[in-house]
mmCIF file of C-alpha atoms in Angstrom:
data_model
loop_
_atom_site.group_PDB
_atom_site.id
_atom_site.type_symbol
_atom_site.label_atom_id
_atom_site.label_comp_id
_atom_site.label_asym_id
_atom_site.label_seq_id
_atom_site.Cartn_x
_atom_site.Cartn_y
_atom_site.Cartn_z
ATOM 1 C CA UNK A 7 -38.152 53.782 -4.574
ATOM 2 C CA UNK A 8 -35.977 54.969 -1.756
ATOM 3 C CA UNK A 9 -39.153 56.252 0.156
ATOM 4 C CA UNK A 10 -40.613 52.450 -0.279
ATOM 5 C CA UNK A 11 -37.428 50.685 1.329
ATOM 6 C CA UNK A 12 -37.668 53.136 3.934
ATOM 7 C CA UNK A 13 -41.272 52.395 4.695
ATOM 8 C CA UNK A 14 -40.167 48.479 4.607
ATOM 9 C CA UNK A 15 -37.349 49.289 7.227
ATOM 10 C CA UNK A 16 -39.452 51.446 9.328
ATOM 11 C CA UNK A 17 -42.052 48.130 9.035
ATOM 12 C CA UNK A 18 -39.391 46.228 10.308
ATOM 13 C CA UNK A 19 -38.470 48.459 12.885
ATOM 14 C CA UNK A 20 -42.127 47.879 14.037
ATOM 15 C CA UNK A 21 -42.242 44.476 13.837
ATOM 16 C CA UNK A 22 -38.621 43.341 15.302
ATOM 17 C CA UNK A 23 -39.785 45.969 18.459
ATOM 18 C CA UNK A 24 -43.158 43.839 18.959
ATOM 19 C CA UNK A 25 -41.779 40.765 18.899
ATOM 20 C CA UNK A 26 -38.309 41.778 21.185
ATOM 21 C CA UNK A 27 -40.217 44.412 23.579
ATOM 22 C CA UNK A 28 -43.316 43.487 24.780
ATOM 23 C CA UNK A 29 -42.610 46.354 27.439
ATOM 24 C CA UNK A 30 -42.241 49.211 24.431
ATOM 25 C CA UNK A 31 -45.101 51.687 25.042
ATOM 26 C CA UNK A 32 -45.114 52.725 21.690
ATOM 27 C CA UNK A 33 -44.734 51.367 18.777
ATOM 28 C CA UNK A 34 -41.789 51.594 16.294
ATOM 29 C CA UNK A 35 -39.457 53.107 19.112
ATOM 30 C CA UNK A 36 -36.777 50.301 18.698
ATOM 31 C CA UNK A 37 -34.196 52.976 20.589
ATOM 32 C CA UNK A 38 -36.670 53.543 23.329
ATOM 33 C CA UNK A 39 -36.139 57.617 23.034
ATOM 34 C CA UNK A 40 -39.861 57.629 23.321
ATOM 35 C CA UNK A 41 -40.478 58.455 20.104
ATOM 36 C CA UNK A 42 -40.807 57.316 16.337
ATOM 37 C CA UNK A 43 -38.495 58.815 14.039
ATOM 38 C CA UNK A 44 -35.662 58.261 11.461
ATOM 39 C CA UNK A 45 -33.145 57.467 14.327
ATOM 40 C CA UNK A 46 -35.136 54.141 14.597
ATOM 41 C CA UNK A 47 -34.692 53.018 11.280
ATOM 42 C CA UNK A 48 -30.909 53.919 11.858
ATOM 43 C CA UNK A 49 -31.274 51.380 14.798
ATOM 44 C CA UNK A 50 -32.500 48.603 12.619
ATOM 45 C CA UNK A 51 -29.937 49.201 10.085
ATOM 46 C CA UNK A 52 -27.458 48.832 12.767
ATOM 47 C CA UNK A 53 -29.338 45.913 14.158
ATOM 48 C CA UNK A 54 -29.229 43.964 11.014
ATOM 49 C CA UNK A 55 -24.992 45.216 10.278
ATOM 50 C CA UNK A 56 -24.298 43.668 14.351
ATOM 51 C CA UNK A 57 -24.279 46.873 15.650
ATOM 52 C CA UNK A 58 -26.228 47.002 17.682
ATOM 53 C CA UNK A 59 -25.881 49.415 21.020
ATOM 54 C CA UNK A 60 -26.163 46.952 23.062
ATOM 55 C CA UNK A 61 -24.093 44.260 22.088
ATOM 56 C CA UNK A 62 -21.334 47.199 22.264
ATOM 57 C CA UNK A 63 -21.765 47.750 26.302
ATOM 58 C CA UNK A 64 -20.950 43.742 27.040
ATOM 59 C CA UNK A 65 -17.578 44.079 28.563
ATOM 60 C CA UNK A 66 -14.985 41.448 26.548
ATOM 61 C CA UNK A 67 -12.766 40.915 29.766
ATOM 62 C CA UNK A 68 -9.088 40.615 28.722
ATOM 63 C CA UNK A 69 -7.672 37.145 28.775
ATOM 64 C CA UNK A 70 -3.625 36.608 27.760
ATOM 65 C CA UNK A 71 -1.505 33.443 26.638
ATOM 66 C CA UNK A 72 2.215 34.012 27.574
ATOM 67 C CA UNK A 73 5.259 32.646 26.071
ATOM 68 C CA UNK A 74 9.099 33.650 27.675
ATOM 69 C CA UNK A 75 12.255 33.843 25.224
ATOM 70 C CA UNK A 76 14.935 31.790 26.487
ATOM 71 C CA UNK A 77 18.917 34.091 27.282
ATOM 72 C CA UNK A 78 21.319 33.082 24.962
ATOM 73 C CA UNK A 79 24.873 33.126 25.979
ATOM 74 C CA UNK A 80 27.630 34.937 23.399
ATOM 75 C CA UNK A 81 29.494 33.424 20.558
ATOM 76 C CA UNK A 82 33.032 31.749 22.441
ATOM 77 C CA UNK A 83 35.561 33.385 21.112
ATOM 78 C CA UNK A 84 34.224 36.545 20.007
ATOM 79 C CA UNK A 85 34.790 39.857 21.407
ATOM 80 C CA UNK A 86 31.518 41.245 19.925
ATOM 81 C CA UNK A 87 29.795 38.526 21.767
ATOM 82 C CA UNK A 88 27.385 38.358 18.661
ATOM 83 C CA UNK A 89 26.366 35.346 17.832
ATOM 84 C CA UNK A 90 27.690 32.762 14.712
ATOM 85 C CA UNK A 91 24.071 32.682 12.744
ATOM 86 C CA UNK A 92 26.075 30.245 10.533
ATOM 87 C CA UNK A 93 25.618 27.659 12.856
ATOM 88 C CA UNK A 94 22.469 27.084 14.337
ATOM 89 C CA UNK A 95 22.975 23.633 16.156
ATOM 90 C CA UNK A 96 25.914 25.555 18.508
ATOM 91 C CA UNK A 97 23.627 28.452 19.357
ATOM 92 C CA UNK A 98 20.812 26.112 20.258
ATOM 93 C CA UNK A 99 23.353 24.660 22.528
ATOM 94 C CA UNK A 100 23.986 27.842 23.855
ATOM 95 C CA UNK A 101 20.632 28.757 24.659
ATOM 96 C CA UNK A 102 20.208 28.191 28.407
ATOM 97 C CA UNK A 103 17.189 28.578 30.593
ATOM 98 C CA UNK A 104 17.021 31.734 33.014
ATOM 99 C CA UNK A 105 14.497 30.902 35.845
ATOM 100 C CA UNK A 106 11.795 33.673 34.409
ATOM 101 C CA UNK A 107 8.877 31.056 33.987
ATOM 102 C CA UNK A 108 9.296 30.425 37.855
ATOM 103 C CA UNK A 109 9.711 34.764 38.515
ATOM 104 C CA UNK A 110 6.900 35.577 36.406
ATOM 105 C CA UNK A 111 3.857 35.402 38.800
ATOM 106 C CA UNK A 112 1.884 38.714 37.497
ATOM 107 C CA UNK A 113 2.256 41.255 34.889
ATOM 108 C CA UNK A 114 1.454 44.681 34.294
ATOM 109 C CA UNK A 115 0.148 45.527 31.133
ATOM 110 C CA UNK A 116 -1.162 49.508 29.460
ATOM 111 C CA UNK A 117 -3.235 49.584 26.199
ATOM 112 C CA UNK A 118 -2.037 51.983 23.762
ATOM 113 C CA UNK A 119 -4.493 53.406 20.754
ATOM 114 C CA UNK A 120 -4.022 56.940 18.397
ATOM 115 C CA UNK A 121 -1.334 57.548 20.618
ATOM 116 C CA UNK A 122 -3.200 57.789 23.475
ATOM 117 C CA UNK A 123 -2.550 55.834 26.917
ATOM 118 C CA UNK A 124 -6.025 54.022 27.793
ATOM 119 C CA UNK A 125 -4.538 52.800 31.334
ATOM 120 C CA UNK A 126 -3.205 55.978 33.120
ATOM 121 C CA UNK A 127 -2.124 53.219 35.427
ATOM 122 C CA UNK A 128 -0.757 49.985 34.686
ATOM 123 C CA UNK A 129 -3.217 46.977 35.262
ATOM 124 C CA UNK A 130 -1.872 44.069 36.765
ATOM 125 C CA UNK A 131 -2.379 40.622 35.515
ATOM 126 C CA UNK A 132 -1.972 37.785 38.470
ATOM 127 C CA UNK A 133 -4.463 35.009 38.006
ATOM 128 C CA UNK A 134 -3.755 31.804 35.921
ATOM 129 C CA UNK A 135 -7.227 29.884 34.800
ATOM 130 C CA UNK A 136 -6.881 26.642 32.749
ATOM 131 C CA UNK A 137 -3.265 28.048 30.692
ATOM 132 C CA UNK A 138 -4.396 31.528 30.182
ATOM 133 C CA UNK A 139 -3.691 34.918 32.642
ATOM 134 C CA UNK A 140 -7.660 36.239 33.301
ATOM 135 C CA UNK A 141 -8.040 39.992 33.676
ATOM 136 C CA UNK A 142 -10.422 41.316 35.600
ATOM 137 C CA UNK A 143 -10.229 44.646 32.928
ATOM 138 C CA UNK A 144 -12.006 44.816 29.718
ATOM 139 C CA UNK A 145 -10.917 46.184 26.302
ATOM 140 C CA UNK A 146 -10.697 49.718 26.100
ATOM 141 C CA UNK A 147 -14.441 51.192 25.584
ATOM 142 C CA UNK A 148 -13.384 54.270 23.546
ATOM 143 C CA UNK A 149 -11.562 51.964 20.534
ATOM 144 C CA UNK A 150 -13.522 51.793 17.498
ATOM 145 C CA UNK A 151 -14.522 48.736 16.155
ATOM 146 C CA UNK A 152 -11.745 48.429 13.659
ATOM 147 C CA UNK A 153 -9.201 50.443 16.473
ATOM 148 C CA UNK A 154 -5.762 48.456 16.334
ATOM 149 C CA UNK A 155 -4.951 48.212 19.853
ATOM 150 C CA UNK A 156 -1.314 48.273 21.131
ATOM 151 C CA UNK A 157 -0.734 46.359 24.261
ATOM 152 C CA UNK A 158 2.800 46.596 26.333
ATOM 153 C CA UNK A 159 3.488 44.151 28.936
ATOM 154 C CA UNK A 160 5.840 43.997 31.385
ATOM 155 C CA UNK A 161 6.935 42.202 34.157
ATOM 156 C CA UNK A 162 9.600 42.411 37.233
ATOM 157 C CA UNK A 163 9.243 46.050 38.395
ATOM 158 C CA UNK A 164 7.087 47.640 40.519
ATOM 159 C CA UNK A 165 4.187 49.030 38.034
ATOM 160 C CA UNK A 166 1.989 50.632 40.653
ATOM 161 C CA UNK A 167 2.357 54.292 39.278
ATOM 162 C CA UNK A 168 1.276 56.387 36.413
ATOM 163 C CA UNK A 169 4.616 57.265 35.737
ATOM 164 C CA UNK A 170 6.405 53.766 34.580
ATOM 165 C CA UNK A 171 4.881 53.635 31.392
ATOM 166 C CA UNK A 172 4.335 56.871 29.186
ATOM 167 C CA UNK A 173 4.656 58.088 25.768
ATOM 168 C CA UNK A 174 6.697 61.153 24.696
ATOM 169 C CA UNK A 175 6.487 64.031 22.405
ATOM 170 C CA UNK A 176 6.879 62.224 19.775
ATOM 171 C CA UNK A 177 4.220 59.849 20.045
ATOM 172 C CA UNK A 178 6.409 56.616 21.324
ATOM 173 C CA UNK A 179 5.526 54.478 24.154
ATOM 174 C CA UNK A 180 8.952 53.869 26.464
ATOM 175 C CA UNK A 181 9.009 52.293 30.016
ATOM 176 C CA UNK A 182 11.276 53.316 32.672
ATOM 177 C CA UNK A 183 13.129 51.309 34.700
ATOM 178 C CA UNK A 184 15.335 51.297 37.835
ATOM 179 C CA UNK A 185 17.305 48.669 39.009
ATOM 180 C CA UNK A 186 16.792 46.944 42.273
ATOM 181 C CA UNK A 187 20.128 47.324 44.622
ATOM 182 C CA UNK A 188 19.821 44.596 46.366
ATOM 183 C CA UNK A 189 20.846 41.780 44.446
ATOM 184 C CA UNK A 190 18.633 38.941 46.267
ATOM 185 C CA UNK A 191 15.779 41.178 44.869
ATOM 186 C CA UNK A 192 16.777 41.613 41.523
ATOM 187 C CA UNK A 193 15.034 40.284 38.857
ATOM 188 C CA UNK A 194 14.865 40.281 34.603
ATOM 189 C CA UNK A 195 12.834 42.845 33.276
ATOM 190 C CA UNK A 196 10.813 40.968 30.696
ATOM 191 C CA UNK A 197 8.667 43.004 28.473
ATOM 192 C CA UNK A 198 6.492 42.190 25.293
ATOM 193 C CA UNK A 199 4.032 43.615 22.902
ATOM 194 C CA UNK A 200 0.686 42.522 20.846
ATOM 195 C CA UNK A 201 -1.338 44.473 18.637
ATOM 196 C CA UNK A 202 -4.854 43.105 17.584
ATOM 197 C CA UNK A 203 -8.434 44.869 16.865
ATOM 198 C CA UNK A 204 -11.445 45.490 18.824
ATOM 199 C CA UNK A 205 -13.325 43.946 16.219
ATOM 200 C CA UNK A 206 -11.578 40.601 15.834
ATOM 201 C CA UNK A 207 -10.029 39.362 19.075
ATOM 202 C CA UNK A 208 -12.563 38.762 21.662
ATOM 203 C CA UNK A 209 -11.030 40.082 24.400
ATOM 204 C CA UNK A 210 -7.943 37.605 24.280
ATOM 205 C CA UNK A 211 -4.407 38.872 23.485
ATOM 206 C CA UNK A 212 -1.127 36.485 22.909
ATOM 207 C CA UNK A 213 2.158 38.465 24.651
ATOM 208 C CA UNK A 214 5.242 36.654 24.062
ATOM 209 C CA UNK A 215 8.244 38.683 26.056
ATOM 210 C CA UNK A 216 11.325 39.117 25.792
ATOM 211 C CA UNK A 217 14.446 40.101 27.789
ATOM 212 C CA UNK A 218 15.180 43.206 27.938
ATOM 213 C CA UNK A 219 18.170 43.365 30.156
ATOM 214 C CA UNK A 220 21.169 41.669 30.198
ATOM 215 C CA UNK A 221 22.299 38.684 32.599
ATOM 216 C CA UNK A 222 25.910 38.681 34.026
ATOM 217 C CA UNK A 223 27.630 35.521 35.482
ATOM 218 C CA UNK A 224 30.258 35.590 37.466
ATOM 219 C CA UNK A 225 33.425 33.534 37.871
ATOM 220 C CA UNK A 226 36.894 33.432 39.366
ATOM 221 C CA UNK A 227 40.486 32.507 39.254
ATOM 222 C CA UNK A 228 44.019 33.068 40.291
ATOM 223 C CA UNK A 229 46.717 33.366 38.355
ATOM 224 C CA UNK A 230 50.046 31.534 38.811
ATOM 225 C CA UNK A 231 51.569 34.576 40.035
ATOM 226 C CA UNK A 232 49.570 34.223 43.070
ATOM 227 C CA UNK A 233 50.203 29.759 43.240
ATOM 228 C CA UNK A 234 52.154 30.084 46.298
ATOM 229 C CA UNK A 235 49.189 32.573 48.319
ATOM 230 C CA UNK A 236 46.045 31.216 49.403
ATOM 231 C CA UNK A 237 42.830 33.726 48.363
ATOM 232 C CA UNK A 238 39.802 33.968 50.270
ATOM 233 C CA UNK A 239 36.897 36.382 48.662
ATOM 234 C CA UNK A 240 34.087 37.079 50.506
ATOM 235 C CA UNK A 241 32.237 39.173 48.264
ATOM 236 C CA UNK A 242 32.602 41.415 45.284
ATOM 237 C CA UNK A 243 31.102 45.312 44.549
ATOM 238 C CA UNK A 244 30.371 46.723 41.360
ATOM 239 C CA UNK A 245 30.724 50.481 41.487
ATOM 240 C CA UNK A 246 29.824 53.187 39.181
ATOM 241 C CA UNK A 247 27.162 51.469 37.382
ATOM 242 C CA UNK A 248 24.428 53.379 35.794
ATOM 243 C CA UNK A 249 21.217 51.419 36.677
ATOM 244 C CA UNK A 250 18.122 53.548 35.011
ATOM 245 C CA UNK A 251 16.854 54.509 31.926
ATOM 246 C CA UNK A 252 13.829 54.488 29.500
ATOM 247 C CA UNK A 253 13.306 51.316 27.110
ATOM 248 C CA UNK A 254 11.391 51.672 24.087
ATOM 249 C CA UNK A 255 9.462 48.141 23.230
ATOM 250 C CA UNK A 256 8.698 49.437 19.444
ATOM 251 C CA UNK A 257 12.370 50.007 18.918
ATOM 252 C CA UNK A 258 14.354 47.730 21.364
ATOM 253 C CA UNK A 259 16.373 50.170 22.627
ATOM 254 C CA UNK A 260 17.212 51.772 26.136
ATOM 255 C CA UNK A 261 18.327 55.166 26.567
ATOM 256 C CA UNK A 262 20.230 55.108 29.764
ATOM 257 C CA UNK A 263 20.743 57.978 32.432
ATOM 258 C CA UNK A 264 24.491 59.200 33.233
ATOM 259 C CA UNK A 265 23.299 62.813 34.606
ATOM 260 C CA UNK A 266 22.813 62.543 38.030
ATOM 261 C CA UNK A 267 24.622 60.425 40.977
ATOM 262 C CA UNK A 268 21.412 58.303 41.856
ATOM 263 C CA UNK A 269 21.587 57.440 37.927
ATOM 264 C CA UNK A 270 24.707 55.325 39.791
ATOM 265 C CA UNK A 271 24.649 52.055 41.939
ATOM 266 C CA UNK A 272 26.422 49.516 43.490
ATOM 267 C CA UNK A 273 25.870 46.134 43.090
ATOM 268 C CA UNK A 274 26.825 43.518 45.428
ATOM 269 C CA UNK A 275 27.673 40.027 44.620
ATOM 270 C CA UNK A 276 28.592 37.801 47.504
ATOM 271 C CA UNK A 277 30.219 34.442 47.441
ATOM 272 C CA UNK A 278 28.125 32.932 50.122
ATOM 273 C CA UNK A 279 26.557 33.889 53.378
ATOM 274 C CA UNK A 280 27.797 37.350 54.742
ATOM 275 C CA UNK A 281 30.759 35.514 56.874
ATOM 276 C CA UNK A 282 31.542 32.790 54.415
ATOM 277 C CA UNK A 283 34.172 33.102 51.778
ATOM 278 C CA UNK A 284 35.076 30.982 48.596
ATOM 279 C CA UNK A 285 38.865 30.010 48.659
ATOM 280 C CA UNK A 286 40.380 30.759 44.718
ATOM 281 C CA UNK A 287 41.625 28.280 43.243
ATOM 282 C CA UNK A 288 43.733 27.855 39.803
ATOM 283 C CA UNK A 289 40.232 26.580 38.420
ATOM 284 C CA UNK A 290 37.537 28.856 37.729
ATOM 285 C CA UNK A 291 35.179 28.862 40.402
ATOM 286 C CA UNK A 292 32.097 30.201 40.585
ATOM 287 C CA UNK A 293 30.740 33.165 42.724
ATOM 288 C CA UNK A 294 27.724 32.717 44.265
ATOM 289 C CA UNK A 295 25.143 30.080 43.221
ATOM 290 C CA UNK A 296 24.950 28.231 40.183
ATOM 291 C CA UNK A 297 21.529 29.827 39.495
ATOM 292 C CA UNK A 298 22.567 33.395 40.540
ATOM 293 C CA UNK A 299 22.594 36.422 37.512
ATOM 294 C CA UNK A 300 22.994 39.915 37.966
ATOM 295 C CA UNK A 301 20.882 41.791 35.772
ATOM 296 C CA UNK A 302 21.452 45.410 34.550
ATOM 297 C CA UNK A 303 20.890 47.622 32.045
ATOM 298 C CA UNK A 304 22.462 46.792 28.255
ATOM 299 C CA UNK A 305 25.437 49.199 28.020
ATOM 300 C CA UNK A 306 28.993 49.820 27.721
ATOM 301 C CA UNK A 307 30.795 50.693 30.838
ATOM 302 C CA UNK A 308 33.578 53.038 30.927
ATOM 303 C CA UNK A 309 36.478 50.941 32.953
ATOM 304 C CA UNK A 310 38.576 53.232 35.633
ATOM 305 C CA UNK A 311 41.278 54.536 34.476
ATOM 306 C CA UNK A 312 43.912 53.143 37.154
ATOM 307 C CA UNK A 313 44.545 56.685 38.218
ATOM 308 C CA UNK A 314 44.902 57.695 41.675
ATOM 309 C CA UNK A 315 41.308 58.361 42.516
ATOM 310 C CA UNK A 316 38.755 55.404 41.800
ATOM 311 C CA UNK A 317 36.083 56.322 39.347
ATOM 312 C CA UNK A 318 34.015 54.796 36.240
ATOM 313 C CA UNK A 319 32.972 51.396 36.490
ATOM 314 C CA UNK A 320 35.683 48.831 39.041
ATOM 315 C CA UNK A 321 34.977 45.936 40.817
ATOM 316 C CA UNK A 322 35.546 46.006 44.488
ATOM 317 C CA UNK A 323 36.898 42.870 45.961
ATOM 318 C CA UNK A 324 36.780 41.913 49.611
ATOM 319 C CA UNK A 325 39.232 39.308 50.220
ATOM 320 C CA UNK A 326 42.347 38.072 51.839
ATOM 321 C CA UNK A 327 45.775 37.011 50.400
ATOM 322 C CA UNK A 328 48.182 35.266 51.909
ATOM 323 C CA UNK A 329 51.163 33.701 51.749
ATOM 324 C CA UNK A 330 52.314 30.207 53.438
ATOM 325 C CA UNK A 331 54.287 31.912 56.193
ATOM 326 C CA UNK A 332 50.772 34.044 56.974
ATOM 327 C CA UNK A 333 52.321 37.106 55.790
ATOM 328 C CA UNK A 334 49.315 39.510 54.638
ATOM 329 C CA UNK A 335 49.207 41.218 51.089
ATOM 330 C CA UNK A 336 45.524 41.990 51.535
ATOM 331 C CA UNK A 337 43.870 41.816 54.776
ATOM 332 C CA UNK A 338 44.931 40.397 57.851
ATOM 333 C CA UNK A 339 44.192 37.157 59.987
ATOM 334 C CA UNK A 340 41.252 39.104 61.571
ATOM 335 C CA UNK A 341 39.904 41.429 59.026
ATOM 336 C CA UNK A 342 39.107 41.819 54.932
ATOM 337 C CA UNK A 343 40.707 43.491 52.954
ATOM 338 C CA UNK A 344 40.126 45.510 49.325
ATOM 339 C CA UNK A 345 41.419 44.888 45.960
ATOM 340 C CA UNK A 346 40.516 46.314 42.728
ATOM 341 C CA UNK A 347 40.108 45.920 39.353
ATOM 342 C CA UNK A 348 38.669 48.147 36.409
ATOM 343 C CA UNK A 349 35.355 47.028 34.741
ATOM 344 C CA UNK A 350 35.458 46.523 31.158
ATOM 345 C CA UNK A 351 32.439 45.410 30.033
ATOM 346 C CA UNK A 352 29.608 45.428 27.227
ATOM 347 C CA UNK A 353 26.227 44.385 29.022
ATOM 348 C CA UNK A 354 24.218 42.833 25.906
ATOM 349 C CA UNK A 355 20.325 42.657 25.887
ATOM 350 C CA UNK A 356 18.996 39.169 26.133
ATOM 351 C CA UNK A 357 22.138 38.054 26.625
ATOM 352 C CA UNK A 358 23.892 36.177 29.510
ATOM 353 C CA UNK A 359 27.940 37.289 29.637
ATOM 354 C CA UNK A 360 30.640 35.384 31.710
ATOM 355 C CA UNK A 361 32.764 37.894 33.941
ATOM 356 C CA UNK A 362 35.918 36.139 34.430
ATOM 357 C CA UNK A 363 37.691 38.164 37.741
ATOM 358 C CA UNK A 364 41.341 36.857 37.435
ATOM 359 C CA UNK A 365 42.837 37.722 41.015
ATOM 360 C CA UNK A 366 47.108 38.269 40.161
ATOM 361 C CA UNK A 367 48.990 41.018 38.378
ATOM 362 C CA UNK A 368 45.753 43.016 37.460
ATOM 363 C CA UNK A 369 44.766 43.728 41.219
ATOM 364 C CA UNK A 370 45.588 47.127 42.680
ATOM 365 C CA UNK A 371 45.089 49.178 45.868
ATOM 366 C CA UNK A 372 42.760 52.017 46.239
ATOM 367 C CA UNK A 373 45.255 54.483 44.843
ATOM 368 C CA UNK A 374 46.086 52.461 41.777
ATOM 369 C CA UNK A 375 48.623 51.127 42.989
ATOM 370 C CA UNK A 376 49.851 47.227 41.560
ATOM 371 C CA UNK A 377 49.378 44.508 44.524
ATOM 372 C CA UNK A 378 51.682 42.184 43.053
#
């Protein structure tokens, strides 16, 4: 019996060939090896399952629909800045827009399969047809058909190297990251992942990212110990701040870098134009623009001690205080002056935190020293 549906495959094998290749020189070769064996009826059988060879080399070019998660800002009036899930109608009023819809004009993305990276180098992703990002890249040729593809996607950092996206000993995919200096440069580091099947998905892939830094805003006041000075700041430093690391999308976690000084930055955030200057009031008052964030790494920071050299994380401020008879405590008539203040701070992922600066007792000089 099995020698009969053989023959009736083999008959088909003939028969599909005529009809398809009028070119074939000989009969029955339906894999055009130029000759009539077994392997052809294999061919027919994979014909008939939608395997067919063929079909396989079309290239499914990579299309992707994007959707952005929103920062949410902490709880008021908790430390842990987690938020109250008890009440859902307050944290949807907390939830405010960061301008990464507007930022997000290309993508990189790598495609991740038995552990292996397909994309030694990141592909980028900057074309928008209809509402979906086109690729000019296919789906990875060596997945099989029922492979479950892993793709990473990230945007905001300069992808251009094999060396941003890897995978480590262990077999986990982890992006590093660096921190842009200048501020008017920096952006959020949005990342996000989807898994799907060569099989199933036609070449189209849904990402929906994620923040994966955090957002700091900044603000301002004096206290009344300083009601009777006026206080001009020009601009404010953030020193000792560790500003690299690997994130790891499976987990959600960063492993930050402490080991070496460039593992350090400063970051810079100015209350105008270079020679303008916000004058503090007793009201909070905003540094910089309304739509300005400082993004950095999610971490704790280890706040100088006060002690007579400055290290660990302070804020640098350059600024001028003054009393109404012009006599100087910071600063004089024709130049800025520093005051400091240590930095304690928790930088939460996907998070945006206020950083109130209160200008008044706090404020010392660069040998730790009290101001006032």
């Amino acid at each position: 019996m099995c020698k009969h549906f053989l023959c009736s495959l083999f008959l088909a094998a003939f028969s599909l060939n005529a009809l398809a290749q009028e070119t074939t020189t000989i009969n029955g070769d339906v894999n055009h090896d130029g000759k009539v064996d077994i392997s052809d009826v294999v061919a027919v059988i994979n014909i008939i399952a939608g395997k067919d060879n063929s079909q396989q080399e079309v290239k499914r070019l990579l299309s992707f629909t994007v959707t952005q998660d929103k920062f949410v800002n902490p709880a008021q009036g908790d430390d842990s800045g987690e938020l109250d899930e008890s009440d859902p109608e307050l944290n949807a009023k907390r939830r405010l827009p960061v301008a990464t819809n507007a930022n997000l004009s290309e993508f990189y993305y790598s495609a991740v399969y038995n552990s292996v990276n397909y994309y030694d180098v990141p592909k980028s992703v900057t074309e928008i047809v209809g509402n979906k990002w086109e690729s000019e890249y296919s789906w990875p040729e060596d997945a099989d058909d029922d492979e479950v593809v892993d793709f990473y996607a990230y945007a905001n950092l300069d992808a251009e190297t094999d060396d941003v996206f890897a995978i480590n000993d262990y077999g986990r995919p982890y992006i590093n990251f660096v921190t842009d200096e200048t501020v008017t440069e920096l952006k959020d580091f949005i990342v996000a992942k989807a898994s799907d099947s060569y099989s199933n998905s036609q070449g189209q892939i849904s990402l929906r990212f994620w923040h994966a830094c955090g957002a700091l805003k900044f603000y301002i006041s004096k206290t009344d110990k300083l009601s009777n000075y006026t206080v001009k700041v020009q601009k404010m430093v953030l020193h000792n701040i560790p500003c690299s690391g690997e994130y790891y999308p499976n987990e959600n976690i960063w492993f930050v870098y402490r080991d070496k000084p460039e593992d350090f930055k400063e970051f810079t955030v100015n209350a105008g134009e270079p020679d303008d200057a916000v004058e503090v009031g007793t009201e909070q008052t905003l540094i910089g623009k309304t739509d300005d964030y400082l993004f950095l790494l999610p971490q704790t920071l280890t706040p100088w001690d006060k002690g007579a050299t400055l290290k660990d994380a302070y804020v640098e401020i350059v600024c001028k205080i003054y009393d109404e008879n012009n006599n100087y405590k910071v600063g004089t008539a024709a130049d800025w002056g520093w005051a400091y203040l240590p930095l304690n701070l928790t930088i939460q992922q996907g998070y945006i935190t206020p950083v109130h600066i209160s200008m008044g007792t706090a404020l010392r000089d660069g040998g730790g020293n009290k101001l006032f």
